[in-house]
Amino acid sequence: MTFQQVFGYEPAVRYSAPGRVNLIGEHTDYNDGYVLPFAIDRRTTSDIAPREDRVIRVASSFDPEGGPVSLSLDELEPARMAGWSAYVFGIAWALREQAGADLSDRTGFDVFIDSDVPVGAGLSSSAAIECGVALAFTDLWELGLDRKTLARVGQYSENHAVGAPTGIMDQSASLLGEQDAVVFLDCRTLDTAVVDLALEANGLEILVVDTRVEHAHATGGYKARRDSCEKGAEVLGVPALRDVSVDDLPRAQELLDDETFRRVRHIVTEDQRVLDTVRTLREQGPRAIGSLLVASHESMRDDFEISVPELDLAVSTAVEHGAVGARMTGGGFGGAAIALVDREARDRIAAAVTTAFASAGYREPTVFTVHAAQGARRDA
């Protein structure tokens, strides 16, 4: 299905935005902490044409209903949005509500979404939609908003229009990513730095193992973890867990119940691992970060309890067969794991993971490589 097949004419312009892989720094974003994602070479495209009225019509290649969903700019409210189209309508609403854009004299668009970012794999297919649409609407409406503002718009939309309590990491990676580099993001100040990954020069690749165990951020597990983090910060008397150091953990253990303490310990140690990874990449290069990736996975498995057996098997099998390091990535409760592997070992490690899944009776995973890529852009 194409824009022309749905709307009966050719689009005026195409924008695209990438999914993301988080190298390290999981669930730290909504705790005002540090993250280290990169944009990937899997993208969502938005084919768009302006309309003469104030209606936005949205369709996509992955909508089983096929036909467009319509909403007027005069009716932009979360209660009127449902399903995947909320990721598009929500951006228009958030541009008005969060960024203060005046849409009173704007006309609408026809929008067609297509994507090769796997849905449900933890690679943020949702942020890819949001960021491509946000950049397109900003350009076409001539709003003059910078990319850091658009990241906040995307997060606001996902939190309040879609109803998923996510942080700002995914949108930042999708908008700010660069070739063969990671985005070091301070989620409190929104300061960013681009850090070279240098995988090509070191003969390394990132292997993604999509377990095909789907997750949904808007449902219970993610929210429960966020609630635990807020509870921990309140008891410890800090604005956010970003303000708790590793040296503070003994005191935290005295004050918190066991579950809340383990949630807090993951966030605090994960923040430190992000800082250690940035320093290690700069000083020693990517081959030296393997133990940090593994420690991150163990923390998510044992302290934050967001892994699943399929993710654990992917990580352990990759490491056993020679990966530099591996960890689950994304919000958890399914999705994908990543492994940092030598290029010549990629196929062997991928085959070992697939075989291990078959032996365990799990659904066959989808295994592929990704490369750090450019963020959201106008393509044509």
XYZ file of C-alpha atoms in Angstrom, residues 18-370:
353
model
C 15.058 6.152 12.619
C 14.379 3.727 15.377
C 16.983 3.502 18.059
C 19.074 1.060 20.007
C 20.073 1.994 23.509
C 23.677 0.954 23.954
C 23.363 1.313 27.726
C 21.267 3.265 30.248
C 17.893 1.595 30.684
C 15.015 3.267 32.589
C 17.392 6.019 33.685
C 15.794 8.616 31.418
C 12.656 9.286 33.462
C 14.843 9.392 36.580
C 16.691 12.474 35.233
C 19.715 10.288 34.568
C 22.032 9.468 31.690
C 21.465 7.406 28.551
C 23.578 6.397 25.572
C 21.394 5.519 22.570
C 22.061 5.635 18.866
C 19.819 6.020 15.853
C 19.734 2.940 13.620
C 19.512 2.275 9.911
C 15.892 1.135 10.202
C 13.557 4.032 9.460
C 9.934 5.122 9.410
C 8.884 7.241 6.450
C 6.121 9.842 6.385
C 4.806 10.760 2.941
C 2.868 13.997 3.289
C 0.801 16.429 1.239
C -0.826 19.648 2.497
C -4.610 19.985 2.420
C -6.716 23.078 1.923
C -8.928 22.408 4.959
C -7.993 21.834 8.609
C -8.211 18.039 8.534
C -5.348 15.612 9.120
C -5.892 12.239 7.451
C -3.555 9.414 8.415
C -3.021 5.976 6.909
C -0.231 3.419 7.085
C 1.096 0.284 5.461
C 0.656 -1.633 8.722
C -2.969 -0.692 9.467
C -5.126 -3.766 8.794
C -8.144 -1.523 8.206
C -6.353 0.136 5.300
C -8.381 3.343 5.135
C -7.343 6.742 6.500
C -8.295 8.013 9.944
C -9.319 11.681 10.081
C -9.263 14.371 12.751
C -9.682 18.113 12.450
C -7.150 20.491 13.969
C -10.129 21.952 15.807
C -10.790 18.579 17.464
C -7.279 17.765 18.686
C -7.775 16.179 22.091
C -6.320 12.893 23.403
C -9.810 11.543 24.082
C -10.485 11.632 20.340
C -7.308 9.692 19.497
C -7.052 5.921 19.492
C -4.764 3.233 18.153
C -1.549 3.818 16.262
C -2.838 7.048 14.634
C -2.539 8.730 18.054
C 1.219 8.842 17.426
C 0.536 11.239 14.536
C -2.422 13.225 15.853
C -0.715 13.468 19.235
C 2.238 15.294 17.698
C -0.001 18.019 16.257
C -1.729 18.320 19.626
C 1.578 18.429 21.534
C 3.020 21.068 19.206
C 0.132 23.248 20.326
C -0.063 22.241 23.993
C 3.596 21.685 24.864
C 5.483 23.896 22.421
C 2.879 26.672 22.227
C 2.458 26.551 18.455
C -0.449 28.588 17.126
C -2.412 26.258 14.857
C -5.442 28.506 14.502
C -4.660 29.448 10.915
C -2.941 26.225 9.791
C -4.251 23.768 7.256
C -4.083 20.004 7.588
C -2.224 17.191 5.856
C -2.645 13.796 4.320
C -0.039 11.505 5.898
C 1.018 7.976 4.962
C 3.330 6.055 7.305
C 5.567 3.167 6.307
C 8.326 1.566 8.362
C 10.986 -1.109 8.529
C 11.546 -0.575 12.274
C 10.314 -3.798 13.908
C 7.243 -3.189 16.061
C 7.399 -4.544 19.613
C 11.143 -5.214 19.479
C 12.218 -2.432 21.816
C 13.731 -0.399 18.971
C 11.256 2.457 19.429
C 9.140 2.254 16.328
C 6.809 4.688 18.099
C 9.430 7.438 18.464
C 10.374 6.967 14.816
C 6.813 7.855 13.846
C 6.664 10.763 16.272
C 9.973 12.313 15.278
C 9.508 12.116 11.525
C 6.032 13.630 11.831
C 7.214 16.287 14.309
C 9.997 17.427 11.985
C 7.635 17.416 9.002
C 4.859 19.383 10.704
C 7.363 21.876 12.104
C 8.907 22.483 8.700
C 5.665 22.570 6.729
C 3.915 24.806 9.250
C 7.106 26.921 9.523
C 7.095 26.759 13.321
C 10.856 27.266 13.711
C 11.319 24.751 16.547
C 14.703 23.143 17.177
C 15.278 19.418 17.557
C 15.613 19.414 21.330
C 12.200 21.070 21.533
C 10.800 18.467 19.156
C 12.145 15.711 21.406
C 10.133 17.187 24.278
C 7.094 17.421 22.007
C 7.423 13.747 21.118
C 7.742 12.713 24.748
C 4.783 14.862 25.764
C 2.664 13.315 23.052
C 3.617 9.783 24.028
C 2.969 10.459 27.710
C -0.321 12.312 27.392
C -1.857 11.434 24.019
C -0.742 7.820 23.717
C -0.631 7.150 27.459
C 2.844 5.580 27.733
C 4.907 7.019 30.624
C 8.228 7.013 28.740
C 11.206 9.335 29.099
C 12.837 11.498 26.461
C 15.605 9.140 25.339
C 13.903 7.603 22.311
C 12.934 10.895 20.731
C 16.363 12.403 21.412
C 18.132 9.514 19.713
C 15.790 9.588 16.718
C 16.235 13.333 16.222
C 19.895 13.839 17.198
C 21.600 10.644 16.030
C 24.701 10.720 13.822
C 26.624 8.201 11.737
C 28.739 5.653 13.717
C 28.166 7.539 16.964
C 26.091 7.417 20.123
C 24.193 10.287 21.709
C 25.234 10.906 25.317
C 22.164 12.545 26.831
C 21.729 14.113 30.235
C 17.986 13.678 30.698
C 17.775 16.437 33.302
C 19.476 19.244 31.420
C 18.925 17.780 27.930
C 22.583 18.516 27.219
C 23.918 16.162 24.574
C 27.297 15.093 23.273
C 28.052 12.910 20.290
C 30.507 10.151 21.169
C 32.256 8.132 18.492
C 31.409 4.436 18.496
C 34.129 3.625 15.970
C 32.704 0.170 15.312
C 33.768 0.168 11.661
C 37.387 0.925 12.491
C 37.427 -1.814 15.124
C 35.833 -4.513 12.999
C 32.735 -4.667 15.228
C 28.998 -4.754 14.629
C 25.853 -4.580 16.726
C 23.748 -7.716 16.405
C 20.082 -7.353 17.366
C 18.146 -10.390 18.551
C 14.439 -9.649 18.328
C 12.911 -12.294 20.604
C 9.481 -11.592 19.079
C 8.102 -11.476 22.608
C 6.035 -8.326 22.281
C 5.639 -5.765 25.003
C 3.414 -2.747 25.540
C 4.757 0.310 27.381
C 1.314 1.633 28.188
C 0.553 -1.413 30.351
C 1.457 -2.400 33.873
C 5.093 -3.436 34.168
C 6.642 -0.230 32.915
C 4.393 1.952 35.043
C 5.055 -0.146 38.122
C 8.813 0.334 37.716
C 8.381 4.059 37.285
C 6.194 4.225 40.400
C 8.865 2.356 42.378
C 11.506 4.844 41.271
C 9.353 7.794 42.309
C 8.689 6.144 45.656
C 12.400 5.580 46.204
C 13.250 9.189 45.400
C 10.542 10.446 47.759
C 11.728 8.308 50.665
C 15.348 9.305 50.060
C 14.381 12.978 49.894
C 15.774 13.729 46.429
C 14.147 15.219 43.323
C 15.027 12.131 41.278
C 17.213 9.042 41.517
C 19.791 10.890 39.431
C 20.690 12.558 42.740
C 21.565 9.274 44.471
C 25.140 8.005 44.123
C 26.533 4.501 44.424
C 27.978 5.543 47.800
C 24.427 6.336 48.986
C 23.153 2.795 48.415
C 23.886 1.427 51.928
C 21.724 4.174 53.410
C 19.047 3.551 50.793
C 18.954 -0.130 51.745
C 18.243 0.803 55.351
C 15.345 3.081 54.407
C 13.629 1.167 51.615
C 11.784 -2.122 51.369
C 13.667 -4.801 49.432
C 11.848 -4.449 46.125
C 12.053 -0.666 46.032
C 15.725 -0.803 46.999
C 16.536 -3.166 44.148
C 14.722 -0.888 41.707
C 16.709 2.073 43.032
C 19.984 0.136 42.923
C 19.507 -0.618 39.247
C 18.960 3.038 38.372
C 21.883 4.284 40.442
C 24.348 1.710 39.146
C 23.064 2.032 35.580
C 23.702 5.773 35.633
C 27.259 5.029 36.711
C 27.640 2.436 33.963
C 26.604 5.015 31.358
C 29.274 7.418 32.601
C 31.827 4.603 32.659
C 30.892 3.559 29.126
C 31.314 7.095 27.762
C 34.716 7.387 29.393
C 35.761 3.943 28.176
C 34.679 4.634 24.588
C 36.673 7.854 24.569
C 39.783 6.425 26.214
C 39.921 2.772 25.125
C 37.370 2.223 22.365
C 34.395 -0.104 21.940
C 36.196 -3.394 22.629
C 36.580 -2.365 26.277
C 32.884 -1.918 27.112
C 31.783 -5.566 27.082
C 31.746 -6.087 30.849
C 29.636 -2.958 31.302
C 27.027 -4.277 28.857
C 26.844 -7.619 30.661
C 26.608 -5.947 34.083
C 23.756 -3.805 32.784
C 21.824 -6.881 31.695
C 22.366 -8.612 35.026
C 21.055 -5.537 36.825
C 17.944 -5.404 34.650
C 17.402 -9.120 35.141
C 17.927 -9.295 38.895
C 17.257 -5.832 40.340
C 14.782 -4.224 37.933
C 13.249 -7.555 36.898
C 12.312 -6.526 33.374
C 13.990 -9.302 31.436
C 12.345 -12.499 30.195
C 13.865 -15.976 29.668
C 14.217 -15.411 25.923
C 16.269 -12.254 26.495
C 18.445 -13.976 29.089
C 19.114 -16.843 26.700
C 20.012 -14.481 23.850
C 22.498 -12.619 26.034
C 24.135 -15.667 27.600
C 24.403 -17.524 24.292
C 25.959 -14.546 22.509
C 28.571 -14.094 25.236
C 29.337 -17.811 25.405
C 30.000 -17.835 21.666
C 32.375 -14.910 21.654
C 30.441 -11.632 21.785
C 32.394 -8.748 23.306
C 29.316 -8.036 25.432
C 25.533 -8.281 25.320
C 22.441 -6.983 27.083
C 18.713 -6.597 26.645
C 17.738 -3.208 25.285
C 14.542 -1.196 25.538
C 11.799 -1.092 28.126
C 11.846 -4.811 28.855
C 9.192 -7.517 29.272
C 10.109 -8.732 25.791
C 11.647 -7.046 22.810
C 15.274 -7.307 21.801
C 18.765 -7.969 23.042
C 21.919 -6.549 21.495
C 25.350 -8.122 21.198
C 28.592 -6.361 20.334
C 30.353 -8.826 18.038
C 33.354 -9.136 15.759
C 32.253 -8.797 12.173
C 33.612 -12.195 11.181
C 31.839 -13.848 14.144
C 28.440 -12.304 13.417
C 26.922 -15.182 11.481
C 28.269 -17.818 13.849
C 26.850 -16.039 16.915
C 23.519 -15.426 15.182
C 23.270 -19.123 14.317
C 24.136 -20.134 17.877
C 21.359 -17.932 19.283
C 18.816 -19.305 16.810
C 19.813 -22.861 17.679
C 19.567 -22.157 21.413
C 16.049 -20.774 20.984
C 14.986 -23.853 19.056
C 16.446 -26.141 21.727
C 14.564 -24.235 24.436
C 11.290 -24.473 22.514
C 11.066 -20.709 22.023
C 9.699 -18.941 18.981
C 12.421 -18.404 16.374
C 14.047 -14.995 16.885
C 14.733 -12.470 14.182
C 18.456 -11.689 14.162
C 19.959 -8.792 12.202
C 22.651 -6.145 12.376
C 22.154 -2.419 12.805
